[in-house]
mmCIF file of C-alpha atoms and ligand atoms in Angstrom:
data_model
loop_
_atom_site.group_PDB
_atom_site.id
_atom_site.type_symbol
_atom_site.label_atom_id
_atom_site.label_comp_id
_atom_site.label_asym_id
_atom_site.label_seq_id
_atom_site.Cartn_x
_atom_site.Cartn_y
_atom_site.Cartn_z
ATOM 1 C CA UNK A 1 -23.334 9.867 -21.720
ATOM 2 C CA UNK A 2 -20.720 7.966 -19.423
ATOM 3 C CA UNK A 3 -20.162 10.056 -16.133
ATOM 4 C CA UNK A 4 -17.367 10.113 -14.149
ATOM 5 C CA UNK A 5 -18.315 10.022 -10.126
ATOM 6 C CA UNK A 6 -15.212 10.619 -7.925
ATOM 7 C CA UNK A 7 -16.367 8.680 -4.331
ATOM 8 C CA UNK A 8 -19.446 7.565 -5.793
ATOM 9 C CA UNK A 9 -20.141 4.845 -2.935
ATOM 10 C CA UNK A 10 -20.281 7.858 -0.559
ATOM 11 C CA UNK A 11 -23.636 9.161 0.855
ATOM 12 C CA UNK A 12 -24.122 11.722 -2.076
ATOM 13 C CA UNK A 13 -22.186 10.269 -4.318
ATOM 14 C CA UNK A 14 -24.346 6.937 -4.021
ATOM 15 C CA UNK A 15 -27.813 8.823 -4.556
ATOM 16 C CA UNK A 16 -26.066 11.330 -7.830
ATOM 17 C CA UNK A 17 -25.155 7.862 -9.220
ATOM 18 C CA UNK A 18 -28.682 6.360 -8.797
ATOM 19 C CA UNK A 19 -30.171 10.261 -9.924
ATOM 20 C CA UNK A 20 -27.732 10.002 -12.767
ATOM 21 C CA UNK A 21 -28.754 6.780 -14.348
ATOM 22 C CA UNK A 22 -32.795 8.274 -13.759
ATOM 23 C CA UNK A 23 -32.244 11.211 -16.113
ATOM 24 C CA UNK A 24 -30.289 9.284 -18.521
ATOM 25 C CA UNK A 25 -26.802 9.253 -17.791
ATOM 26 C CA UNK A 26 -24.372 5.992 -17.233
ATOM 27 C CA UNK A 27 -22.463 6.243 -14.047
ATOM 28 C CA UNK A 28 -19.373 4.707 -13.345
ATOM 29 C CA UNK A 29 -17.764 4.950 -10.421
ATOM 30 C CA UNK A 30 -14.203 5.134 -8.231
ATOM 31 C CA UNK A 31 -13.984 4.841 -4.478
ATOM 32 C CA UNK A 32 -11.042 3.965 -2.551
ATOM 33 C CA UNK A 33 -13.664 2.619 0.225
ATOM 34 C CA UNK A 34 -12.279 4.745 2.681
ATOM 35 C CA UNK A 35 -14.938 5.643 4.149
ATOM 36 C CA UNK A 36 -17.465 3.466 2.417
ATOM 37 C CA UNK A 37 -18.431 0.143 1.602
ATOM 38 C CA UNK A 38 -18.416 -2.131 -1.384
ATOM 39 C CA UNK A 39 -22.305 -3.302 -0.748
ATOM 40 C CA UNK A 40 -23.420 -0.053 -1.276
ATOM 41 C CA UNK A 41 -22.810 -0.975 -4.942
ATOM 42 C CA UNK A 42 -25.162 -3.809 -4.897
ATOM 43 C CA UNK A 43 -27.340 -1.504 -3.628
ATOM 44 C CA UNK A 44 -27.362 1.016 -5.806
ATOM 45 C CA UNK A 45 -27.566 -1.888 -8.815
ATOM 46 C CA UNK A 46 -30.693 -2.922 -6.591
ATOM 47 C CA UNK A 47 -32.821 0.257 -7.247
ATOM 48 C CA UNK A 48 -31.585 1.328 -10.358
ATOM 49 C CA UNK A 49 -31.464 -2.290 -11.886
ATOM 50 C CA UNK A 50 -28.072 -2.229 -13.211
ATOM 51 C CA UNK A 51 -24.397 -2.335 -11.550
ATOM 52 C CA UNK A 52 -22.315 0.364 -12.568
ATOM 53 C CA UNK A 53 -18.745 -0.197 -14.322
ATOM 54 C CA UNK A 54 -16.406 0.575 -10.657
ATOM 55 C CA UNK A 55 -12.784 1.124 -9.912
ATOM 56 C CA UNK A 56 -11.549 0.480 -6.808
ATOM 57 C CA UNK A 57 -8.999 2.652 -6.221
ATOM 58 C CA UNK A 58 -7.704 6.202 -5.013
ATOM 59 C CA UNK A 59 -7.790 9.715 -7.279
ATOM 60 C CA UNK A 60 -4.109 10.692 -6.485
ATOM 61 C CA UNK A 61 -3.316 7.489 -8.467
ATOM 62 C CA UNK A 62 -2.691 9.001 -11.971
ATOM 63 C CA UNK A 63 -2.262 5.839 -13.625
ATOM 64 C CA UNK A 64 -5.295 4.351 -12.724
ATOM 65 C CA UNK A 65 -7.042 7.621 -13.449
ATOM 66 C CA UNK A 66 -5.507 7.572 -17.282
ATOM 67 C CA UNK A 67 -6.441 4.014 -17.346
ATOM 68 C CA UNK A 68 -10.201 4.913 -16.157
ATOM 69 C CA UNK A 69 -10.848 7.531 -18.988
ATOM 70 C CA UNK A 70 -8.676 4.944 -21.589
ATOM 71 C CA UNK A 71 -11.254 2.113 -21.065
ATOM 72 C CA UNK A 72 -14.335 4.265 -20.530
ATOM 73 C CA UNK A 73 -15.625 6.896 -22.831
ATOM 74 C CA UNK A 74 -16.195 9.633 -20.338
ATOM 75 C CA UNK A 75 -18.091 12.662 -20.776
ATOM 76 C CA UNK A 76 -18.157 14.338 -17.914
ATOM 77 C CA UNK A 77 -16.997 14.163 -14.220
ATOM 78 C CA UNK A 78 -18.809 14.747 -10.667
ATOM 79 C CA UNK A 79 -16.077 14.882 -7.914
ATOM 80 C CA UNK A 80 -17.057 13.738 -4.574
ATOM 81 C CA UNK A 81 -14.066 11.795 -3.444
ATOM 82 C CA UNK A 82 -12.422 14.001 -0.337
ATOM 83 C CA UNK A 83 -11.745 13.747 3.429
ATOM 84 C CA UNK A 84 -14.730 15.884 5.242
ATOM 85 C CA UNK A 85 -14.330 15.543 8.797
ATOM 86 C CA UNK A 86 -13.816 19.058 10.432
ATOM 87 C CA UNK A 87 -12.163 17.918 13.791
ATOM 88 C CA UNK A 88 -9.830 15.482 12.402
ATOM 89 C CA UNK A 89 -8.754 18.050 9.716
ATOM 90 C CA UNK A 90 -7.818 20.307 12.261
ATOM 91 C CA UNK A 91 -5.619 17.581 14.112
ATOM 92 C CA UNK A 92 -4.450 16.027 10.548
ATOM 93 C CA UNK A 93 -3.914 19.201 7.919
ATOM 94 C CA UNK A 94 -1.582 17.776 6.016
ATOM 95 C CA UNK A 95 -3.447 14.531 5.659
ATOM 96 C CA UNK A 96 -6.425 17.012 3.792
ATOM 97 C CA UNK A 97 -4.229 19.372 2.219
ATOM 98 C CA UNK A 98 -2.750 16.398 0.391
ATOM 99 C CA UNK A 99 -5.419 14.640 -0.218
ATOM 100 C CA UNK A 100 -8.596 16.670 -1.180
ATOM 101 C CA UNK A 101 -6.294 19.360 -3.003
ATOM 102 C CA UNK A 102 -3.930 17.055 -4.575
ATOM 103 C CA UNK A 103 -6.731 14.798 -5.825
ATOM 104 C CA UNK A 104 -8.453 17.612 -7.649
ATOM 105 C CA UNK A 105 -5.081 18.733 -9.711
ATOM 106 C CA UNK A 106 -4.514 14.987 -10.730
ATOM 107 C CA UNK A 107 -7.998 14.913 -11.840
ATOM 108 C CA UNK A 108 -7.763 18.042 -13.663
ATOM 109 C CA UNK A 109 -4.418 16.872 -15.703
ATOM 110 C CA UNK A 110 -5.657 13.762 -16.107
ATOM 111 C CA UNK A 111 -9.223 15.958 -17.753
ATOM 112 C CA UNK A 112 -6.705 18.151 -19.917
ATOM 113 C CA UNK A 113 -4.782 15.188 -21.183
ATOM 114 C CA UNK A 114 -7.808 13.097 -21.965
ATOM 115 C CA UNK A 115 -10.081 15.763 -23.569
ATOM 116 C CA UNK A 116 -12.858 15.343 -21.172
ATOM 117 C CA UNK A 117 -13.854 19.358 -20.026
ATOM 118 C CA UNK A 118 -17.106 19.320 -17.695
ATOM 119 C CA UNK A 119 -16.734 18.979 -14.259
ATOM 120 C CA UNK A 120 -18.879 19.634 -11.346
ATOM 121 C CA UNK A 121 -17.167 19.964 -8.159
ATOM 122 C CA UNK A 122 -18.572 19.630 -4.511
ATOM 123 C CA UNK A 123 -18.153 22.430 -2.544
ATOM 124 C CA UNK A 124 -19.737 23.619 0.976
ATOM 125 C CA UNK A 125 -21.241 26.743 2.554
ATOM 126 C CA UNK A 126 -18.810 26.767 4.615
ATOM 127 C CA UNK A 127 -16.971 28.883 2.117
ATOM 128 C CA UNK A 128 -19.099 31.607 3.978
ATOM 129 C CA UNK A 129 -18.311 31.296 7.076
ATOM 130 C CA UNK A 130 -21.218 33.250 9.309
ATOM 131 C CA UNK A 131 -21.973 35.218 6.836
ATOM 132 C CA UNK A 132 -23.823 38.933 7.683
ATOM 133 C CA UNK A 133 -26.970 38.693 6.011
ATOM 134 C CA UNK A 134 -28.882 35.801 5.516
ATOM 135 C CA UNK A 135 -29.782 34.094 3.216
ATOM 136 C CA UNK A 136 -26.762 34.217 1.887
ATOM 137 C CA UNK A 137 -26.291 34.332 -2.060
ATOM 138 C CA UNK A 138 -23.355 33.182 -4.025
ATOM 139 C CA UNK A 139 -21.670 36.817 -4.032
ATOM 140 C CA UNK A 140 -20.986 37.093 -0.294
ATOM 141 C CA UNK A 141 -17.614 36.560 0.710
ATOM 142 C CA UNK A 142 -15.359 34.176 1.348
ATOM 143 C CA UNK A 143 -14.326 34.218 4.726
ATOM 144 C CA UNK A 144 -11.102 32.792 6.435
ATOM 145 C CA UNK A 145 -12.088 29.142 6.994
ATOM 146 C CA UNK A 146 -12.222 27.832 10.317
ATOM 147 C CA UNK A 147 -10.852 24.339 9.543
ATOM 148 C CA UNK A 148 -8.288 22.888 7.022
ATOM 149 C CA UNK A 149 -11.133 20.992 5.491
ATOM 150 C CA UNK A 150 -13.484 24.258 4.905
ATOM 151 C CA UNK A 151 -9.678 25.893 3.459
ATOM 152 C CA UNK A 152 -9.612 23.152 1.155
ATOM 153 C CA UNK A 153 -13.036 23.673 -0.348
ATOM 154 C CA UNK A 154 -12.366 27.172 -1.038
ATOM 155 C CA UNK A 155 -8.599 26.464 -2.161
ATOM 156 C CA UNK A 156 -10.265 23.779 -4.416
ATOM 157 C CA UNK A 157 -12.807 26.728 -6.049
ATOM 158 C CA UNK A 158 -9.972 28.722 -6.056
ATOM 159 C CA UNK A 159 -8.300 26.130 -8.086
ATOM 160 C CA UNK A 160 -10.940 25.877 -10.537
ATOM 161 C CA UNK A 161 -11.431 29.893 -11.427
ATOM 162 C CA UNK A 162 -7.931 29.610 -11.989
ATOM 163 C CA UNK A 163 -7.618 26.980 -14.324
ATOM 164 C CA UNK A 164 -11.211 27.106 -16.137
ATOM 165 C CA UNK A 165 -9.688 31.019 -16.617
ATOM 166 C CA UNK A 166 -6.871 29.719 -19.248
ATOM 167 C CA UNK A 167 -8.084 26.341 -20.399
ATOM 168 C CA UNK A 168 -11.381 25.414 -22.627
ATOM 169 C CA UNK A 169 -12.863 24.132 -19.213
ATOM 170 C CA UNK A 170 -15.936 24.535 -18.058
ATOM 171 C CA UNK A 171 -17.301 23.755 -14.119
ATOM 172 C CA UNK A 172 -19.363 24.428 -11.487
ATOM 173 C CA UNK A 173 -18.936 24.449 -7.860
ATOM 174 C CA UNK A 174 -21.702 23.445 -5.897
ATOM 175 C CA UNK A 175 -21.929 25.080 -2.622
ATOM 176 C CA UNK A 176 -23.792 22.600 -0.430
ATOM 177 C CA UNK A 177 -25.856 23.253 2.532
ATOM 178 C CA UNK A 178 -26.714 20.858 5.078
ATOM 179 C CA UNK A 179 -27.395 16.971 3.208
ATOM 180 C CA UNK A 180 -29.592 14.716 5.348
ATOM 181 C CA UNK A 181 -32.130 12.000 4.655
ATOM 182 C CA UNK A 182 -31.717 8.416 2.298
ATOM 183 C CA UNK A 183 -33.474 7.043 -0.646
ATOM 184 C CA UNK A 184 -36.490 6.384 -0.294
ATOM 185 C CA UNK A 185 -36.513 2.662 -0.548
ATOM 186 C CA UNK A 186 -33.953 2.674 2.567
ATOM 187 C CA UNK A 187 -31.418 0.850 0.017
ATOM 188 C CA UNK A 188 -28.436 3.747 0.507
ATOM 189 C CA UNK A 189 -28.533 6.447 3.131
ATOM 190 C CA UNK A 190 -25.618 8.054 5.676
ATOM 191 C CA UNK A 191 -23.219 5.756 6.702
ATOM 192 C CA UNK A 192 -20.746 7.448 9.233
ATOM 193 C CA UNK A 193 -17.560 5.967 10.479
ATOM 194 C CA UNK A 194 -17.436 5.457 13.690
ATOM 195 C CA UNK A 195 -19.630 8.330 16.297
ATOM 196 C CA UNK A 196 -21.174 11.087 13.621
ATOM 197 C CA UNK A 197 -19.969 14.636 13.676
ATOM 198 C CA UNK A 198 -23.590 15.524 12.031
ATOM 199 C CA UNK A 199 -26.762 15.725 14.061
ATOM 200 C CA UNK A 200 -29.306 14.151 12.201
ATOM 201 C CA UNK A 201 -27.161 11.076 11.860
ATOM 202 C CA UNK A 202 -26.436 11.110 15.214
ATOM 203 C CA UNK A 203 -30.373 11.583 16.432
ATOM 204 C CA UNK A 204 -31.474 8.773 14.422
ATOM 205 C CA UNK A 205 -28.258 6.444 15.813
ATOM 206 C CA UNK A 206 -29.953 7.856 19.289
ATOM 207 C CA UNK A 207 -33.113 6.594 18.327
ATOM 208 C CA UNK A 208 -32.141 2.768 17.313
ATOM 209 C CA UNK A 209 -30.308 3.119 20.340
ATOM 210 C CA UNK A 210 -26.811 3.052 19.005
ATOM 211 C CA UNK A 211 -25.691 6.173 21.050
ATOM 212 C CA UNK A 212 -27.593 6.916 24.817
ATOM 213 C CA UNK A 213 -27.971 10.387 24.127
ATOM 214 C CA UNK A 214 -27.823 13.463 22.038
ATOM 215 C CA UNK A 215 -25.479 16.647 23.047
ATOM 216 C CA UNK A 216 -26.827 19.510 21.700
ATOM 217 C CA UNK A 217 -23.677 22.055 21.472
ATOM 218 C CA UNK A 218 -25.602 25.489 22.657
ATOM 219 C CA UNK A 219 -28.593 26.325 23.778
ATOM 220 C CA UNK A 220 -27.450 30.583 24.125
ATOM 221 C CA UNK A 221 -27.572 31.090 20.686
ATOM 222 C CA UNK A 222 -28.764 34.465 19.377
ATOM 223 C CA UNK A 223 -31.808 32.783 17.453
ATOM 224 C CA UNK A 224 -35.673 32.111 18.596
ATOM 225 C CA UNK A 225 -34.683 29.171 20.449
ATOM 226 C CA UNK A 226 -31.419 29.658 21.226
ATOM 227 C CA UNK A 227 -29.985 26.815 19.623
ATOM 228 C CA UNK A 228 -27.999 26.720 15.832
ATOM 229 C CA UNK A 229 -29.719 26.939 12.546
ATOM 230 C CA UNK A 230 -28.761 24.958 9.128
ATOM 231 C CA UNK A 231 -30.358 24.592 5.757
ATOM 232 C CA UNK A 232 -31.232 20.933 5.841
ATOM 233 C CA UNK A 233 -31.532 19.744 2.075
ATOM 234 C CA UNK A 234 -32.741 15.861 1.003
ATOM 235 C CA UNK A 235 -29.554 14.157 -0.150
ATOM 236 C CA UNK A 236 -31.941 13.322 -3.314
ATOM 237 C CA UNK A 237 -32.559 16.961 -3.891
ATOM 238 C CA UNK A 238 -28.896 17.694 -3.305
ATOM 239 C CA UNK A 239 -28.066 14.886 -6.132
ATOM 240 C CA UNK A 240 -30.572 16.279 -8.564
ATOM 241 C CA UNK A 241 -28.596 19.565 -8.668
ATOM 242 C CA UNK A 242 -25.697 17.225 -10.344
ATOM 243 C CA UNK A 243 -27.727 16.228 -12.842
ATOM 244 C CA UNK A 244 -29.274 19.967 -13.412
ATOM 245 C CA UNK A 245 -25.533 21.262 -12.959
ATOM 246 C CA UNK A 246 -23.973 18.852 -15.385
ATOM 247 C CA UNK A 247 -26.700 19.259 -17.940
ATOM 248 C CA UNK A 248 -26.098 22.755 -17.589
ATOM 249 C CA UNK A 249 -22.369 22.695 -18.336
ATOM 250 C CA UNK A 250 -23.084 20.341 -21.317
ATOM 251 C CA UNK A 251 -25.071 22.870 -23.413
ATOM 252 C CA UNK A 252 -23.552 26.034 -22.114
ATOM 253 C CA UNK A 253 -22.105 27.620 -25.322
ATOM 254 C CA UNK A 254 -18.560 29.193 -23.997
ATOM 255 C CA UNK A 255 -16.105 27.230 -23.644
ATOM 256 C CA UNK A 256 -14.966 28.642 -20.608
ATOM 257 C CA UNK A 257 -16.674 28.400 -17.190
ATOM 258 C CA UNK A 258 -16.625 28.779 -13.511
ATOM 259 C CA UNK A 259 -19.343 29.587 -11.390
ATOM 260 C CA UNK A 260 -20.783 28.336 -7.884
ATOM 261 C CA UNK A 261 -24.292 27.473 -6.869
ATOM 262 C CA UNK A 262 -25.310 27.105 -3.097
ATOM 263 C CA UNK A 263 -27.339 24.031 -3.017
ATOM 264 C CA UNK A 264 -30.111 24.619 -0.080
ATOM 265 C CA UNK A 265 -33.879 24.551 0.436
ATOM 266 C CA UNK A 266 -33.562 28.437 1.509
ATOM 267 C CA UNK A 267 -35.197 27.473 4.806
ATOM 268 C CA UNK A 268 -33.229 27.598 8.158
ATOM 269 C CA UNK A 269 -34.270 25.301 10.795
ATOM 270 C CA UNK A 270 -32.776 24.732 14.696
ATOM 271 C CA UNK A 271 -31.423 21.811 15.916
ATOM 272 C CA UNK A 272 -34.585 21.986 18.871
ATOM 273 C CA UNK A 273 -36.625 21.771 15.433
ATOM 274 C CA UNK A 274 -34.953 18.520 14.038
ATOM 275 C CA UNK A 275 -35.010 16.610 17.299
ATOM 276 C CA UNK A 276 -39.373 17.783 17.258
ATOM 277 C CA UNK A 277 -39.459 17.025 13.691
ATOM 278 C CA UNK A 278 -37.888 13.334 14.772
ATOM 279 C CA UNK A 279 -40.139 13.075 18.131
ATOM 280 C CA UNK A 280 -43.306 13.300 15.744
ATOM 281 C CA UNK A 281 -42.424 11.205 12.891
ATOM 282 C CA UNK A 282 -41.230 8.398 14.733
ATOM 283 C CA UNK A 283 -43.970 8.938 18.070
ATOM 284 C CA UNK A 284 -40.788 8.516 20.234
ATOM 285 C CA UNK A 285 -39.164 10.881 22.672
ATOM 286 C CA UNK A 286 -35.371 11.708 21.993
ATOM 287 C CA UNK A 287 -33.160 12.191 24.876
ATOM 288 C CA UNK A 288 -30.785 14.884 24.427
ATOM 289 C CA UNK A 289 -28.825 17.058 27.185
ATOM 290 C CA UNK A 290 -27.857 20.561 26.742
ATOM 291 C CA UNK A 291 -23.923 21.561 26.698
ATOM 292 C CA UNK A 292 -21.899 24.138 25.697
ATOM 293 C CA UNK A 293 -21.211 25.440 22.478
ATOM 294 C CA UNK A 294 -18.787 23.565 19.581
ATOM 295 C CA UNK A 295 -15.730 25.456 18.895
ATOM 296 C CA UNK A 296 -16.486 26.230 15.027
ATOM 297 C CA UNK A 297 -20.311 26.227 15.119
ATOM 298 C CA UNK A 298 -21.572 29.566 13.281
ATOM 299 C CA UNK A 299 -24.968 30.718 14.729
ATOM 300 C CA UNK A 300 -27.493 30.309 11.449
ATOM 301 C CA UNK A 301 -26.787 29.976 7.924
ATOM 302 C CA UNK A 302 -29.489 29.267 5.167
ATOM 303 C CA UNK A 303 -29.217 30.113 1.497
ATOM 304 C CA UNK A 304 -30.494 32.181 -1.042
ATOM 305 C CA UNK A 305 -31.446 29.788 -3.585
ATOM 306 C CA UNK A 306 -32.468 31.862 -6.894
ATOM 307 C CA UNK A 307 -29.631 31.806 -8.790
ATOM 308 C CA UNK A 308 -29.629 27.634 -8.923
ATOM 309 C CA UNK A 309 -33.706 28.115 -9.744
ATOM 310 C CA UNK A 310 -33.083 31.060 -12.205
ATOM 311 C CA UNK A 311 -29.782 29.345 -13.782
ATOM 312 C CA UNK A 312 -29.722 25.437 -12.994
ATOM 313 C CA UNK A 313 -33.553 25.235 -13.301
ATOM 314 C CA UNK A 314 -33.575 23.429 -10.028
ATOM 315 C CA UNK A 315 -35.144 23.934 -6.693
ATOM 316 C CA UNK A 316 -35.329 21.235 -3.562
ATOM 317 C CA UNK A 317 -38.828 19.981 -3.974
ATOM 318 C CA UNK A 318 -38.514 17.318 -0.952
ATOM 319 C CA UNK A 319 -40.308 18.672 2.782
ATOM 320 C CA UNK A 320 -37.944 18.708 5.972
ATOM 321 C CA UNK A 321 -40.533 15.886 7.309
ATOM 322 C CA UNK A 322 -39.656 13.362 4.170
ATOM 323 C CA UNK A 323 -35.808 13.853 4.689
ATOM 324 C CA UNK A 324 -36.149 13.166 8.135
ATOM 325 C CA UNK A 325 -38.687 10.368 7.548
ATOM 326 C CA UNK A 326 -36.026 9.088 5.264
ATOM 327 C CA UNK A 327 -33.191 9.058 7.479
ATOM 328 C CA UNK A 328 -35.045 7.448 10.335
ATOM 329 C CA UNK A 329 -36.223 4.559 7.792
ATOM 330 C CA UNK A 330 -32.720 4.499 6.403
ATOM 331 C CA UNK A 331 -31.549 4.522 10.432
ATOM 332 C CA UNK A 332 -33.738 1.403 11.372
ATOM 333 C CA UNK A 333 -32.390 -1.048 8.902
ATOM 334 C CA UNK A 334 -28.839 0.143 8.303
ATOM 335 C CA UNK A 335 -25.864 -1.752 8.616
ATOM 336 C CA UNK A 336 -24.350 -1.273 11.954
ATOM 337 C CA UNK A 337 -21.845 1.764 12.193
ATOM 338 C CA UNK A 338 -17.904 0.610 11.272
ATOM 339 C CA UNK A 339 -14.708 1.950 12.882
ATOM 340 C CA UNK A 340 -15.451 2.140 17.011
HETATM 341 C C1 UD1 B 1 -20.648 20.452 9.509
HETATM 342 C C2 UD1 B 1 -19.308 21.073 9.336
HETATM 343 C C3 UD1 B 1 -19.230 21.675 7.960
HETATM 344 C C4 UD1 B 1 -19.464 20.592 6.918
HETATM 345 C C5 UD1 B 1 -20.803 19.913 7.189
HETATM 346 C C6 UD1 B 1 -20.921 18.701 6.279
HETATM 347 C C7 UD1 B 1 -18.562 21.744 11.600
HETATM 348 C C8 UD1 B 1 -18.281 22.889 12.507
HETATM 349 N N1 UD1 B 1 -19.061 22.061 10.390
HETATM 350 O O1 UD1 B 1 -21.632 21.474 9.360
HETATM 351 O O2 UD1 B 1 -17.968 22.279 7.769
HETATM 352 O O3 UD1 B 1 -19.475 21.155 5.632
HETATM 353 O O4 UD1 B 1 -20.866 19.461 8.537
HETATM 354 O O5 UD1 B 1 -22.153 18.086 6.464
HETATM 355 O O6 UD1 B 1 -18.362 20.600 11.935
HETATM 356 N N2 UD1 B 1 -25.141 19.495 16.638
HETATM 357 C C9 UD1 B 1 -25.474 19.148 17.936
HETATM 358 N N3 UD1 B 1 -25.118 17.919 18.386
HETATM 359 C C10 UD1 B 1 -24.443 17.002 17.611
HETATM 360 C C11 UD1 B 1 -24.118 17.372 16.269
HETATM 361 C C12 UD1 B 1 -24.476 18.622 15.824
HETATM 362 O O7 UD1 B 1 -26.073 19.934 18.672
HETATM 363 O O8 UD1 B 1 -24.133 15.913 18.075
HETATM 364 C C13 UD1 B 1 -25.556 20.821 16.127
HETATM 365 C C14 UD1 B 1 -24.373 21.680 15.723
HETATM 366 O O9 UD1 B 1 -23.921 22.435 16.805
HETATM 367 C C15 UD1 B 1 -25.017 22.528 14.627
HETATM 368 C C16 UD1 B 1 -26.074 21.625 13.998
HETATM 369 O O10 UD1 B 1 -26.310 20.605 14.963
HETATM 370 O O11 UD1 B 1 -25.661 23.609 15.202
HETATM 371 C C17 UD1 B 1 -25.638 20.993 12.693
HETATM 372 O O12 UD1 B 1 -24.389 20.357 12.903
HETATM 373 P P1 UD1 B 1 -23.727 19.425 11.785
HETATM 374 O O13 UD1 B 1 -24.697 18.412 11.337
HETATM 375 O O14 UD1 B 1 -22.415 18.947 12.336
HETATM 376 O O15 UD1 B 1 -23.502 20.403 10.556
HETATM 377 P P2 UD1 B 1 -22.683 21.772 10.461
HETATM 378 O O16 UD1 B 1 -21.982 22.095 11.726
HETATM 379 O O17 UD1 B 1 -23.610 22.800 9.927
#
């Protein structure tokens, strides 16, 4: 089965393509290399000893997208490709708006037209916002987003519902929690433009050196040690829900379907606990300074994970201590970071 995989040089989209091809599927792949780079598909033919068919190009082309499902016989679709970073979204709206909502309707026409009705989508937990009780589960609200990128990920579900509700469509939305870590052979891993927004990127860019020191944003926190907590989930976990997710959608007997899946480990862990977690793996202190809080930063959010066990058949199965051994191993040999 030929799948579809929207940004598929990107850091998740890179590992679902390698977890694809492992349980049987053919990737092939578009990326406008926007923010990533051509040799990550030599490196991806590297470990899974094959290079996948790729398009260079951009989703809100149409004619290239008709042309894509023309040559290829594709069965299904995985859409990664989208702008993510929070700050910039909030200085450049329109420059998201257009591009991560846009993308998604020219995909789905370009579906409808061509017969192809499976799609999983990537979504965020930031749909939730700080939600009241944790962990959260899939039926907790949606609350106002608190960046044009977090509107467009729940303007993109919205889009979805809406669509799957009149037309023989069936997808899933997965809600992801916090993605760290790299394949294990240190072949593909995080590769952020320029200074990363994230933190374990960031540590392990501290640790090689790359940056002098980690800020952590808040130390007065209402949790044990005062500082934020996330779900962090192995990027090859994360990709393994695609497969279970698209597998899912393949022998699901309606013909219509929407539904959304938080991808997490159900643990919450604080940013004090990541840096220790680092400190020991790699025998090396980390220098970080406390400062104030980040405008946007909820206080803790970890997720309920039983309906993607219960429905997806799928559960993280990789330790905080591997994903972080991962990225630092990743971190060491990495190509330096692009756009400073
Ligand atoms: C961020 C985005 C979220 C997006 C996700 C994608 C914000 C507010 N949220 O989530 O919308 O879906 O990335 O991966 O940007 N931290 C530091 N110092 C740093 C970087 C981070 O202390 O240099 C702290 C943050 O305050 C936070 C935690 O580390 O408590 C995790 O931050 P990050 O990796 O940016 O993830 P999120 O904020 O959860």
């Amino acid at each position: 089965m030929n799948i579809l995989i929207t940004g598929g040089l990107g850091f998740i989209g890179s590992h679902t393509a390698v977890a694809l091809t492992e349980a049987g599927y053919k990737p092939i792949i578009i990326d406008n290399l926007n923010n990533s780079d051509i040799k990550v598909l030599d490196k991806i033919a590297e470990i899974i000893a094959f290079k996948p068919v790729f398009y260079q190009g951009d989703c809100l082309d149409k004619i290239l997208m008709l042309r894509i499902f023309d040559e290829q016989k594709i069965d299904g679709v995985i859409h990664f490709a989208a702008y993510k970073a929070v700050g910039e979204s909030v200085q450049l709206p329109l420059k998201y708006y257009q591009n991560n909502i846009q993308s998604l309707c020219i995909l789905l026409e370009v579906m409808q037209e061509k017969g192809v009705n499976n799609l999983v989508f990537s979504s965020s937990c930031t749909v939730y916002g700080q939600p009241t009780s944790l962990p959260v589960d899939e039926n907790a609200p949606s609350l106002p987003a608190n960046s044009p990128y977090g509107n467009t990920k729940q303007i993109c579900e919205e889009i979805l519902r809406d669509f799957s509700a009149v037309n023989p469509f069936k997808t899933i939305a997965l809600r992801y929690f916090n993605p760290i870590g790299a394949h294990p052979s240190s072949l593909i891993g995080e590769l952020p433009l320029g200074i990363p927004n994230n933190l374990v990127p960031f540590i392990t860019q501290t640790m090689v050196k790359i940056r002098e020191k980690l800020l952590v944003f808040g130390d007065d926190y209402p949790t044990p040690d005062g500082t934020c907590i996330r779900d962090y989930i192995h990027v090859c976990d994360l990709a393994e829900a695609h497969v279970a997710a698209l597998f899912y959608l393949q022998k699901h007997e309606n013909t219509s379907l929407f539904d959304t899946f938080n991808i997490g480990t159900g643990n919450g862990n604080s940013v004090l606990e990541i840096i220790k977690t680092l400190e020991e793996i790699a025998n090396q202190k980390i220098d970080y300074q406390v400062v104030s809080r980040r405008s946007g930063d909820i206080t803790a959010v970890y997720a309920a994970t039983e309906k993607a066990s219960k429905i997806l058949h799928w559960n993280a199965k990789r330790t905080l201590k591997q994903a972080l051994t991962d990225a630092y191993n990743w971190q060491k040999t990495a190509p330096s970071p692009k756009g400073e």
